[in-house]
Coordinates of C-alpha atoms in Angstrom, one line a residue:
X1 CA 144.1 143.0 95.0
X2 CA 141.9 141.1 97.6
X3 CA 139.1 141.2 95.0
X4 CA 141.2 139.8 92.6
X5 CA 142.5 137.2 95.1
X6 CA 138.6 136.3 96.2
X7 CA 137.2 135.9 92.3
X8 CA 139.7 133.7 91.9
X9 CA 139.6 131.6 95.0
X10 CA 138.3 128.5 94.6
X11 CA 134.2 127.4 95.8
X12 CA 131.0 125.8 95.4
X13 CA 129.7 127.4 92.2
X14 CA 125.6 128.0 93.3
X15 CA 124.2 128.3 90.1
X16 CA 125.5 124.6 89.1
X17 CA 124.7 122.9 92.0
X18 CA 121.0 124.0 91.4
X19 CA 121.2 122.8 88.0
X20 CA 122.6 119.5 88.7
X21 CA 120.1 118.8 91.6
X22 CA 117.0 118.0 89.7
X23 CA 118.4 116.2 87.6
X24 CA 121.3 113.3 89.5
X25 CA 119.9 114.5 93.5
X26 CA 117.8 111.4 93.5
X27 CA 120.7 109.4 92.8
X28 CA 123.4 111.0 94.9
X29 CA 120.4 110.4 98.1
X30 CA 120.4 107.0 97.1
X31 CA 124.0 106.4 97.4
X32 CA 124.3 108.1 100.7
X33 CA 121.1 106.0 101.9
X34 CA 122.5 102.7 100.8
X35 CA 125.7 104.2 102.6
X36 CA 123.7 104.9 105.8
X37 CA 122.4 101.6 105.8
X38 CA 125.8 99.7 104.8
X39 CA 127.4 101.3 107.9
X40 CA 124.7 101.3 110.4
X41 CA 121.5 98.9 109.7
X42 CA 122.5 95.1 110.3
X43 CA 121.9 92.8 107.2
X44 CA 121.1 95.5 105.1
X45 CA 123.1 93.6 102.0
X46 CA 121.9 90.3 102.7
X47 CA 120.4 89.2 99.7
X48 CA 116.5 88.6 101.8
X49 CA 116.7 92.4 102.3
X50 CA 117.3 93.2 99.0
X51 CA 115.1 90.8 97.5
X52 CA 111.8 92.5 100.2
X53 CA 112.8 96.0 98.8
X54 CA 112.4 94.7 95.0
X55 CA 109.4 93.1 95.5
X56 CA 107.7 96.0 97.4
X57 CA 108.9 98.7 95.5
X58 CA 108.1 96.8 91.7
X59 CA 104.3 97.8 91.8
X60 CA 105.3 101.5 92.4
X61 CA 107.6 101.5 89.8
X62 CA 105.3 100.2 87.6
X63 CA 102.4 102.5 88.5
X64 CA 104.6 105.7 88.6
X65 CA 105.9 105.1 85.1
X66 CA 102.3 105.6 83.8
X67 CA 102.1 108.7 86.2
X68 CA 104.9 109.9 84.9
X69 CA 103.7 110.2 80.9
X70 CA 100.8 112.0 82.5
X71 CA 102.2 114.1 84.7
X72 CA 104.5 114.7 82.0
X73 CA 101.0 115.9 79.4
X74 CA 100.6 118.5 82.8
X75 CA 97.7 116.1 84.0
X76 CA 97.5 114.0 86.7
X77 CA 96.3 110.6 87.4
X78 CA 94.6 109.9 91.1
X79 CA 92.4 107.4 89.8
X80 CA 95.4 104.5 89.7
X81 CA 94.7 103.2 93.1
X82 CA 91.3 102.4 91.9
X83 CA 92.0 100.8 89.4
X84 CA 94.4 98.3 90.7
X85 CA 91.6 97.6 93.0
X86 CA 89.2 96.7 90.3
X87 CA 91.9 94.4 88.5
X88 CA 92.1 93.2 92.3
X89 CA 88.6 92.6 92.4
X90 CA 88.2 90.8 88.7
X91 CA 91.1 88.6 89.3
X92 CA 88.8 85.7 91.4
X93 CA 85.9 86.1 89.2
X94 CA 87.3 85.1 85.7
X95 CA 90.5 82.9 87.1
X96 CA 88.1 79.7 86.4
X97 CA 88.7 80.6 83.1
X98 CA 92.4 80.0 83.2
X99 CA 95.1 82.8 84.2
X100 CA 95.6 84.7 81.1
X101 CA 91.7 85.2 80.2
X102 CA 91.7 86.8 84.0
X103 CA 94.3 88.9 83.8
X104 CA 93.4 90.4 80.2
X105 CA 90.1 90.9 81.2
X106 CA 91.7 93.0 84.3
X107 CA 93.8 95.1 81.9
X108 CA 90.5 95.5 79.5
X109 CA 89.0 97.1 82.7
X110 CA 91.9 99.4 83.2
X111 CA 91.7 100.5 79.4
X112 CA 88.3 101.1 79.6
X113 CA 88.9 103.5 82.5
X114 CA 91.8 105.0 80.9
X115 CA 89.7 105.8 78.1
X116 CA 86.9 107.5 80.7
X117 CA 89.7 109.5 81.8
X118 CA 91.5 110.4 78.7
X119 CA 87.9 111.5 77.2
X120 CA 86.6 113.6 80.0
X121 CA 90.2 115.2 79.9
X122 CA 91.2 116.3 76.6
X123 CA 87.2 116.2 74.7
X124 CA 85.1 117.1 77.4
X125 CA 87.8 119.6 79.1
X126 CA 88.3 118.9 82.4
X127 CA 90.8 119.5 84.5
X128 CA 92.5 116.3 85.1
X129 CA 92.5 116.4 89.1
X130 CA 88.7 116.6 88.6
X131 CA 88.2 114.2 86.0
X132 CA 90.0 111.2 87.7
X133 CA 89.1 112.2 91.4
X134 CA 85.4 110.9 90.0
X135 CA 87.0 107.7 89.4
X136 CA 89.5 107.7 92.4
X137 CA 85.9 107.4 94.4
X138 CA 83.7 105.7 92.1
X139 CA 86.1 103.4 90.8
X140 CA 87.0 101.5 94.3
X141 CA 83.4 101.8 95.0
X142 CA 82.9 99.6 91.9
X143 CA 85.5 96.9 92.4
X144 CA 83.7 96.6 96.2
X145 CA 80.7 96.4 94.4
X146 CA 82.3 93.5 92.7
X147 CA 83.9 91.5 95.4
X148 CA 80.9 91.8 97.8
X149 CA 83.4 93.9 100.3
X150 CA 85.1 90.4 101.2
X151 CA 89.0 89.3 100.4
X152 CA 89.0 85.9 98.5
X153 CA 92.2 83.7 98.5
X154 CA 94.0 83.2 95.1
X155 CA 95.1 79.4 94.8
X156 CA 96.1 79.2 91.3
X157 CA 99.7 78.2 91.3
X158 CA 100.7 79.7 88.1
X159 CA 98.7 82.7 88.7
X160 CA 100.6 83.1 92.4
X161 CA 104.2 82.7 90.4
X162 CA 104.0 86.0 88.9
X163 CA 104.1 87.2 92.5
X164 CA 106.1 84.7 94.3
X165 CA 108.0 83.0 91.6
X166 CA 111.6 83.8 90.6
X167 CA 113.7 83.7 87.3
X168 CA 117.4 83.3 86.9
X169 CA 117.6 84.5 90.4
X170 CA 115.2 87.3 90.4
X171 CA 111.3 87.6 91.6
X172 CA 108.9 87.0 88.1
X173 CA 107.2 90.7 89.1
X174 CA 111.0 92.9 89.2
X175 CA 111.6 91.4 85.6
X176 CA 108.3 92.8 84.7
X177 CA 108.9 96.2 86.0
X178 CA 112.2 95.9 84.3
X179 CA 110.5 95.4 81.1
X180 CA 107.9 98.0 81.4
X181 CA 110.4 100.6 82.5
X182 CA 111.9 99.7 79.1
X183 CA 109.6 100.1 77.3
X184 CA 108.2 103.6 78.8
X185 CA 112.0 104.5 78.6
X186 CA 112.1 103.7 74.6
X187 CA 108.6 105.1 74.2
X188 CA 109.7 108.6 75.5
X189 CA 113.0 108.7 74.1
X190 CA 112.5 107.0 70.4
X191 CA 108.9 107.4 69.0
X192 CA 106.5 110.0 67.5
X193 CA 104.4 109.5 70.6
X194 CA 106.9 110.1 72.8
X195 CA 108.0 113.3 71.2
X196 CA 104.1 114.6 70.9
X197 CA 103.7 113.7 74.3
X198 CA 106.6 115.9 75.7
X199 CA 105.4 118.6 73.4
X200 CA 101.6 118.9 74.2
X201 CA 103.1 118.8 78.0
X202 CA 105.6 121.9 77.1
X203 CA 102.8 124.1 75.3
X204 CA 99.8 122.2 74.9
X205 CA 98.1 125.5 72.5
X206 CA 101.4 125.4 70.3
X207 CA 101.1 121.6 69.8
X208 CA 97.6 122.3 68.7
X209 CA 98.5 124.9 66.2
X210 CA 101.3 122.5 64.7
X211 CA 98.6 120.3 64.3
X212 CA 99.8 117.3 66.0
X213 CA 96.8 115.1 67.3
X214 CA 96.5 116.6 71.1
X215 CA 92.9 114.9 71.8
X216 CA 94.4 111.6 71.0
X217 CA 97.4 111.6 72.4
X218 CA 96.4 112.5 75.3
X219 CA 93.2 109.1 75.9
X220 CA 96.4 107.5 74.8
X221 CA 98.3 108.6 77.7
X222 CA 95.4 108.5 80.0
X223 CA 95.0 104.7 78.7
X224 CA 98.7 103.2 79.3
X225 CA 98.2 104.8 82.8
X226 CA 95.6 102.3 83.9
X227 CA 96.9 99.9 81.5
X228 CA 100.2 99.8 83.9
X229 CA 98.1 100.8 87.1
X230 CA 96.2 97.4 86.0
X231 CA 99.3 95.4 86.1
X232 CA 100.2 96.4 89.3
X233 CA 96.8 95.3 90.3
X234 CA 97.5 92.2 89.0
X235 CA 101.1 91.6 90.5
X236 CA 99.5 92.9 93.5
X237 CA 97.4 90.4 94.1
X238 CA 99.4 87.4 92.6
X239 CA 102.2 88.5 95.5
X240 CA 99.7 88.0 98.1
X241 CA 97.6 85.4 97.2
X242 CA 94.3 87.5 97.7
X243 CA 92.4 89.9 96.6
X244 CA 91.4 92.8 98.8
X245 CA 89.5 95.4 96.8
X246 CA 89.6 97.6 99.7
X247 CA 93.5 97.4 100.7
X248 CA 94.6 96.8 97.1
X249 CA 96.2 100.0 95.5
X250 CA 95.2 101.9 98.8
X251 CA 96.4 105.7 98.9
X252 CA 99.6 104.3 95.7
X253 CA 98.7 107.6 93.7
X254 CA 100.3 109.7 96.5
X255 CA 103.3 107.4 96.1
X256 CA 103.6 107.3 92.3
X257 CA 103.5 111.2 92.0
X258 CA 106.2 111.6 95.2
X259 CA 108.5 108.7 92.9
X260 CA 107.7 111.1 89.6
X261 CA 108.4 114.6 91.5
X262 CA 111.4 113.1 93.3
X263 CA 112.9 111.7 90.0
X264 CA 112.8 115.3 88.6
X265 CA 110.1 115.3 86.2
X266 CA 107.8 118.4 86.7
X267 CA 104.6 118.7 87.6
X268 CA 104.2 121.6 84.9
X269 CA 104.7 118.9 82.1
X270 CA 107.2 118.9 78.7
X271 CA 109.6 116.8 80.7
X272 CA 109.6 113.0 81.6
X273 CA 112.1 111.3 83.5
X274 CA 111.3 107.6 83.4
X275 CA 115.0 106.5 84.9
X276 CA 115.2 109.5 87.7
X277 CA 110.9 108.2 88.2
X278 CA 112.6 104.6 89.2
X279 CA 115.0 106.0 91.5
X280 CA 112.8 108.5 92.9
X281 CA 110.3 105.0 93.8
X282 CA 113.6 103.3 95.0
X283 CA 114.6 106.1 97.3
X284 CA 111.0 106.8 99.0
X285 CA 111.2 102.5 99.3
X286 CA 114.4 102.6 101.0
X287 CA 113.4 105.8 103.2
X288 CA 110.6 103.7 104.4
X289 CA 112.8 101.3 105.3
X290 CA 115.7 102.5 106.6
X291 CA 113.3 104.1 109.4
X292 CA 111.8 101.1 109.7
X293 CA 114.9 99.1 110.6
X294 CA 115.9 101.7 113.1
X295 CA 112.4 101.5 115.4
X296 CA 111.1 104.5 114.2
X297 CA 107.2 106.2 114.4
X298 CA 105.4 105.8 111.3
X299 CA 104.5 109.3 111.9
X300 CA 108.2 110.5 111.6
X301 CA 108.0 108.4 108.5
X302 CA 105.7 110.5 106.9
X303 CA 107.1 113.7 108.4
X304 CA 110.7 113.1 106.3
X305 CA 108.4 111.7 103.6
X306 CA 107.1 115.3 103.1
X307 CA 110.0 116.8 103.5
X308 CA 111.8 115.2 101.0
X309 CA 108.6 116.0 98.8
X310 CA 108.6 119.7 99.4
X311 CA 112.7 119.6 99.0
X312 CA 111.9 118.1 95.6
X313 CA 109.0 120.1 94.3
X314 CA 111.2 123.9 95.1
X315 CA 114.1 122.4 93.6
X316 CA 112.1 122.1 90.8
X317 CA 110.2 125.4 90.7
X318 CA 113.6 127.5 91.2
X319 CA 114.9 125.4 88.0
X320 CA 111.7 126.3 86.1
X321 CA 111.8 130.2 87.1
X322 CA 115.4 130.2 85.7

């Protein structure tokens, strides 16, 4: 009878919690965050705050989304601080030439190095943290190369909009995270790409055996990670109004792949998450912040940083070994 009476008395079913976790964790933390924060961090709803946590978490986004369509291949991209520094560093260089020849010819540099990348990883075979370490060095190396090692003031008003202006109440650089989030979202979720993508991530040797183009889907991925990596370079520097190859991207791949792994996509690919990538970047933002309303170390920062990163990565290992 107390067997009977125990099987049927009621709990917290184990196995479901695990499942759930990966995928709606990231938003239940962000709820209790913005609770935390509601209750005991003074003008946390003011409309300043909110409008500071946008505008510092929008490059992120936009960089993590392109992580996230790698990681999501079972690569990895570290070379995306780089290359924001070498849009950084073009910027000053062509803006005589009026804002939209500068910027294009900062994204032409990104697709260029997203094509190095995408070609050393799927033709010439190596492994992706190799082939994009190369270019994690060389490439800020370059864009000092470029700039002379010296921060140069932006000026151009219409340049300096994209990073300070706003539209119908927002800041010019959140509506264009909005839009590329969009896009990787209907990308993913409604094309041929999209679908090859998640497949060569779930078994890259069966994709190649179904004959879908692997080689070429993969530059493609490689390329609309430093195309995106390039905007944020851009935005970067248009918010504020300099460039500074050496500062500019500085140590973002560590916080694009904590905003993918945090969001739920795996690191061993066939999955993307491009909504849970977003709140993942929007949950490590408000982390930062919340700690840093409060008076906190930077070093305890990090600490809870990792934490949450480890917490993250094994909930997504013990869903994968199920």
């Amino acid at each position: 009878m107390s067997t009977d009476v125990a099987a049927t008395r009621p709990g917290i079913d184990l196995a479901r919690v695990k499942a759930w976790l990966p995928a709606y964790g990231v938003y239940a933390a962000i709820v209790l965050l913005v609770l935390y924060n509601v209750i005991f961090t003074p003008n946390f709803l003011t409309w300043s705050n909110l409008r500071i946590q946008l505008i510092q978490v929008a490059p992120i986004v936009i960089v993590a989304l392109g992580m996230a369509l790698v990681i999501g291949t079972e690569g990895i991209d570290l070379s995306v601080g780089s290359v924001m520094a070498l849009a950084a560093a073009l910027i000053p260089l062509y803006l005589g030439y009026g804002v939209i020849a500068a910027i294009l010819i900062s994204l032409v540099a990104g697709l260029v190095v997203g094509l190095i990348n995408g070609t050393l990883v799927a033709r010439v075979g190596l492994q992706p943290i190799v082939a994009t370490l190369a270019l994690f060095v060389g490439g800020r190396g370059l864009a000092l190369v470029i700039s002379g090692g010296q921060l140069k003031d932006i000026r151009s008003e219409d340049f300096i909009y994209l990073g300070s202006g706003d539209f119908l109440g927002l800041p010019v650089l959140v509506w264009i995270a909005v839009v590329l989030v969009l896009i990787v979202a209907f990308i993913v979720r409604r094309t041929v790409f999209g679908r090859r993508l998640l497949a060569i991530g779930g078994n890259r040797a069966s994709a190649e055996l179904a004959g879908l183009p692997v080689k070429r889907v993969l530059v493609s991925v490689y390329v609309i990670c430093s195309v995106l990596a390039s905007i944020a370079g851009v935005l970067a520097v248009a918010r504020i109004q300099s460039s500074d190859a050496s500062a500019v991207g500085l140590l973002i791949e560590l916080s694009a792949i904590t905003a993918v792994v945090v969001g739920g996509t795996p690191l061993t690919g066939g999955k993307v998450r491009v909504l849970g990538t977003v709140a993942g970047a929007l949950l490590m933002q408000l982390v930062v912040a919340t700690m840093i309303k409060h008076n906190l170390q930077p070093s305890t920062t990090e600490m809870v940083q990792a934490v949450i990163i480890l917490i993250a990565v094994y909930v997504a290992r013990e869903r994968k070994s199920r």
